Amino acid sequence: MKGKQYRVTGNSYPRLVPPNKRRRRIVALVSTVLALGVISWGTVQLTDIFGGKGKQLAAGACPAPSASASGSARPAADSATPVPSAVPKPQQVTVNVYNATVKSGLAGRTAEELKKRGFKIGKVGNASAALDKKVKESARLIGGPSGNAAMLLLGTHIAGAKSAPDARKDASVDLVIGNGFTALRTPAQAEQALVAATKPAPKPSGRC
């Protein structure tokens, strides 16, 4: 008996995909997935910017300025003395005047001028050995925590004065005249310096 013969009928035939085309299809699929991932990530970022941070900027919320940019750490009459809330009158400030230069009589003349401006004068004489001929700036103002306001006021009368804290309990101030000293500021100049030192910091305008 002869074996049966089979015939292929119909119009469909199995097709084999060449290896190169298969690789191209895989690469195209992977590229599509990566592209969709990048687009999704970018959408999230834009939503974050315009939905969150953008609202803050639109509402006028500005980043907090740094100390250097805002100017909050304002100098107190060319010194490092903090700006106090209340500044005393010259009649309320006792000043000890010491000469740390080689110029004779400088402490006496300076003390006399400060007295004319209303300051109380305490001791007058030469600076201690620790400071004699060692103060390069115009003057060094030395005082305790209670003398910050007094140092601020006195510093407005001396351009380039610098402050140095000590542990004294009273509000007196030592004025040690240094090599950079030439003369006191005029009363008008001292008044301008005081206004500048105690001027309130400007409030934020709400615009960045």
Tab-separated table of C-alpha atoms in Angstrom:
chain	number	residue	atom	x	y	z
A	1	MET	CA	0.000	0.000	0.000
A	2	LYS	CA	1.406	3.244	-0.985
A	3	GLY	CA	1.753	6.019	1.592
A	4	LYS	CA	-0.687	8.866	1.546
A	5	GLN	CA	0.336	12.065	-0.136
A	6	TYR	CA	-0.467	15.399	1.386
A	7	ARG	CA	-0.869	18.692	-0.341
A	8	VAL	CA	-0.564	22.101	1.196
A	9	THR	CA	-3.723	24.011	0.644
A	10	GLY	CA	-4.672	27.574	1.298
A	11	ASN	CA	-2.862	30.845	0.809
A	12	SER	CA	-0.952	31.043	4.144
A	13	TYR	CA	2.594	29.840	4.359
A	14	PRO	CA	4.965	30.040	7.352
A	15	ARG	CA	7.471	32.786	6.991
A	16	LEU	CA	10.885	32.874	8.590
A	17	VAL	CA	12.236	36.316	9.688
A	18	PRO	CA	15.858	36.927	8.771
A	19	PRO	CA	18.128	37.436	11.793
A	20	ASN	CA	19.061	41.032	10.783
A	21	LYS	CA	15.447	42.144	10.649
A	22	ARG	CA	14.800	40.550	14.024
A	23	ARG	CA	17.658	42.469	15.629
A	24	ARG	CA	16.418	45.709	14.077
A	25	ARG	CA	12.974	45.130	15.536
A	26	ILE	CA	14.425	44.489	19.009
A	27	VAL	CA	16.574	47.648	18.825
A	28	ALA	CA	13.574	49.692	17.680
A	29	LEU	CA	11.475	48.358	20.580
A	30	VAL	CA	14.162	49.154	23.166
A	31	SER	CA	14.611	52.654	21.704
A	32	THR	CA	10.883	53.291	21.933
A	33	VAL	CA	10.799	52.245	25.582
A	34	LEU	CA	13.757	54.506	26.430
A	35	ALA	CA	12.191	57.451	24.600
A	36	LEU	CA	8.946	57.009	26.521
A	37	GLY	CA	10.923	56.923	29.789
A	38	VAL	CA	12.743	60.173	28.979
A	39	ILE	CA	9.486	61.892	28.028
A	40	SER	CA	7.858	60.771	31.294
A	41	TRP	CA	10.821	62.033	33.358
A	42	GLY	CA	10.761	65.398	31.597
A	43	THR	CA	7.020	65.734	32.231
A	44	VAL	CA	7.538	65.146	35.961
A	45	GLN	CA	10.281	67.779	36.090
A	46	LEU	CA	8.192	70.396	34.285
A	47	THR	CA	5.240	69.678	36.562
A	48	ASP	CA	7.470	70.136	39.602
A	49	ILE	CA	8.836	73.428	38.334
A	50	PHE	CA	5.629	75.050	37.130
A	51	GLY	CA	3.317	73.437	39.656
A	52	GLY	CA	5.366	73.929	42.825
A	53	LYS	CA	8.319	76.259	42.572
A	54	GLY	CA	6.589	78.362	39.972
A	55	LYS	CA	3.715	79.043	42.361
A	56	GLN	CA	6.154	80.136	45.041
A	57	LEU	CA	7.828	82.591	42.709
A	58	ALA	CA	4.474	83.838	41.481
A	59	ALA	CA	3.444	84.451	45.072
A	60	GLY	CA	6.531	86.606	45.619
A	61	ALA	CA	8.445	84.131	47.762
A	62	CYS	CA	12.125	84.989	47.400
A	63	PRO	CA	15.018	82.940	48.720
A	64	ALA	CA	16.451	84.107	52.002
A	65	PRO	CA	19.399	86.445	51.317
A	66	SER	CA	22.760	85.723	52.792
A	67	ALA	CA	24.309	87.941	55.372
A	68	SER	CA	26.690	89.473	52.882
A	69	ALA	CA	23.967	90.162	50.359
A	70	SER	CA	21.346	91.539	52.732
A	71	GLY	CA	23.743	93.811	54.615
A	72	SER	CA	22.233	92.761	57.947
A	73	ALA	CA	25.699	92.610	59.538
A	74	ARG	CA	26.165	96.362	59.295
A	75	PRO	CA	29.332	97.934	60.686
A	76	ALA	CA	28.899	100.124	63.731
A	77	ALA	CA	30.873	103.239	62.923
A	78	ASP	CA	33.787	101.427	61.277
A	79	SER	CA	34.009	98.917	64.131
A	80	ALA	CA	32.832	95.404	64.912
A	81	THR	CA	30.512	96.603	67.714
A	82	PRO	CA	26.969	95.217	67.343
A	83	VAL	CA	24.310	97.825	66.645
A	84	PRO	CA	22.260	98.200	69.861
A	85	SER	CA	18.591	99.086	69.951
A	86	ALA	CA	19.211	102.317	71.911
A	87	VAL	CA	22.197	104.646	71.682
A	88	PRO	CA	23.115	106.703	74.770
A	89	LYS	CA	23.817	110.402	74.836
A	90	PRO	CA	27.460	111.534	75.140
A	91	GLN	CA	26.722	112.714	78.690
A	92	GLN	CA	25.978	109.088	79.610
A	93	VAL	CA	29.285	107.711	78.321
A	94	THR	CA	32.526	107.663	80.333
A	95	VAL	CA	35.639	107.521	78.154
A	96	ASN	CA	39.185	106.684	79.282
A	97	VAL	CA	41.640	108.080	76.727
A	98	TYR	CA	45.048	106.439	76.256
A	99	ASN	CA	47.825	107.306	73.841
A	100	ALA	CA	49.533	104.339	72.130
A	101	THR	CA	51.556	106.489	69.702
A	102	VAL	CA	54.839	108.380	69.926
A	103	LYS	CA	53.024	111.718	69.610
A	104	SER	CA	53.218	113.545	72.908
A	105	GLY	CA	50.037	115.029	74.411
A	106	LEU	CA	47.684	113.330	71.943
A	107	ALA	CA	45.552	111.725	74.642
A	108	GLY	CA	45.046	115.032	76.470
A	109	ARG	CA	44.041	116.954	73.350
A	110	THR	CA	41.645	114.244	72.222
A	111	ALA	CA	40.082	113.984	75.675
A	112	GLU	CA	39.552	117.754	75.760
A	113	GLU	CA	37.777	117.696	72.391
A	114	LEU	CA	35.547	114.794	73.455
A	115	LYS	CA	34.684	116.671	76.635
A	116	LYS	CA	33.512	119.622	74.538
A	117	ARG	CA	31.183	117.248	72.727
A	118	GLY	CA	29.574	116.150	75.974
A	119	PHE	CA	31.437	112.933	76.832
A	120	LYS	CA	32.484	112.224	80.420
A	121	ILE	CA	36.246	111.846	80.621
A	122	GLY	CA	37.740	109.299	82.998
A	123	LYS	CA	41.439	108.439	82.970
A	124	VAL	CA	43.873	110.079	80.526
A	125	GLY	CA	47.411	108.867	79.905
A	126	ASN	CA	49.673	106.531	77.995
A	127	ALA	CA	48.539	103.095	76.867
A	128	SER	CA	49.618	99.965	78.698
A	129	ALA	CA	52.762	98.125	77.604
A	130	ALA	CA	50.596	95.499	75.903
A	131	LEU	CA	49.194	98.157	73.537
A	132	ASP	CA	51.848	100.888	73.456
A	133	LYS	CA	52.954	101.443	69.834
A	134	LYS	CA	51.077	98.284	68.812
A	135	VAL	CA	47.753	99.757	67.652
A	136	LYS	CA	47.984	100.201	63.886
A	137	GLU	CA	44.426	101.397	63.308
A	138	SER	CA	43.209	104.897	64.119
A	139	ALA	CA	41.821	103.833	67.497
A	140	ARG	CA	40.812	100.787	69.458
A	141	LEU	CA	37.674	100.926	71.561
A	142	ILE	CA	37.674	98.513	74.490
A	143	GLY	CA	34.615	97.792	76.580
A	144	GLY	CA	32.486	95.127	78.211
A	145	PRO	CA	29.084	93.772	77.160
A	146	SER	CA	27.375	96.742	78.832
A	147	GLY	CA	29.458	99.166	76.786
A	148	ASN	CA	28.408	98.113	73.269
A	149	ALA	CA	26.125	101.109	72.828
A	150	ALA	CA	28.786	103.456	74.195
A	151	MET	CA	31.404	102.038	71.817
A	152	LEU	CA	29.020	102.531	68.915
A	153	LEU	CA	28.483	106.188	69.791
A	154	LEU	CA	32.164	106.895	70.422
A	155	GLY	CA	33.169	105.074	67.242
A	156	THR	CA	31.137	107.450	65.092
A	157	HIS	CA	33.555	110.223	66.093
A	158	ILE	CA	36.658	108.308	64.927
A	159	ALA	CA	37.003	107.035	61.374
A	160	GLY	CA	38.529	103.566	61.209
A	161	ALA	CA	38.065	102.767	64.906
A	162	LYS	CA	37.790	99.099	65.818
A	163	SER	CA	36.289	97.592	68.923
A	164	ALA	CA	37.642	94.881	71.211
A	165	PRO	CA	35.612	93.300	74.032
A	166	ASP	CA	36.799	92.692	77.558
A	167	ALA	CA	35.199	91.437	80.774
A	168	ARG	CA	34.514	94.714	82.580
A	169	LYS	CA	31.119	95.048	84.238
A	170	ASP	CA	30.458	98.769	83.776
A	171	ALA	CA	29.634	100.652	80.567
A	172	SER	CA	32.854	102.689	80.404
A	173	VAL	CA	34.948	102.633	77.229
A	174	ASP	CA	38.719	102.814	76.739
A	175	LEU	CA	39.773	104.853	73.722
A	176	VAL	CA	43.291	103.772	72.769
A	177	ILE	CA	44.643	106.111	70.094
A	178	GLY	CA	46.612	104.254	67.428
A	179	ASN	CA	49.156	105.083	64.738
A	180	GLY	CA	46.444	105.605	62.108
A	181	PHE	CA	44.806	108.438	64.044
A	182	THR	CA	44.871	111.930	62.527
A	183	ALA	CA	41.891	113.749	64.033
A	184	LEU	CA	38.368	113.256	65.262
A	185	ARG	CA	35.571	113.536	62.772
A	186	THR	CA	33.695	116.805	62.848
A	187	PRO	CA	30.454	116.775	64.857
A	188	ALA	CA	28.475	116.848	61.587
A	189	GLN	CA	30.390	113.874	60.218
A	190	ALA	CA	29.901	111.979	63.481
A	191	GLU	CA	26.166	112.636	63.308
A	192	GLN	CA	26.018	111.281	59.758
A	193	ALA	CA	27.979	108.196	60.796
A	194	LEU	CA	25.587	107.598	63.696
A	195	VAL	CA	22.552	107.828	61.413
A	196	ALA	CA	24.140	105.358	58.985
A	197	ALA	CA	25.087	102.927	61.772
A	198	THR	CA	21.632	102.894	63.366
A	199	LYS	CA	19.565	102.994	60.167
A	200	PRO	CA	17.136	100.046	60.098
A	201	ALA	CA	17.796	97.369	57.506
A	202	PRO	CA	15.450	97.717	54.476
A	203	LYS	CA	12.470	95.384	54.404
A	204	PRO	CA	12.202	92.875	51.537
A	205	SER	CA	10.235	94.303	48.617
A	206	GLY	CA	8.659	90.962	47.734
A	207	ARG	CA	10.391	90.883	44.378
A	208	CYS	CA	13.419	88.705	43.656
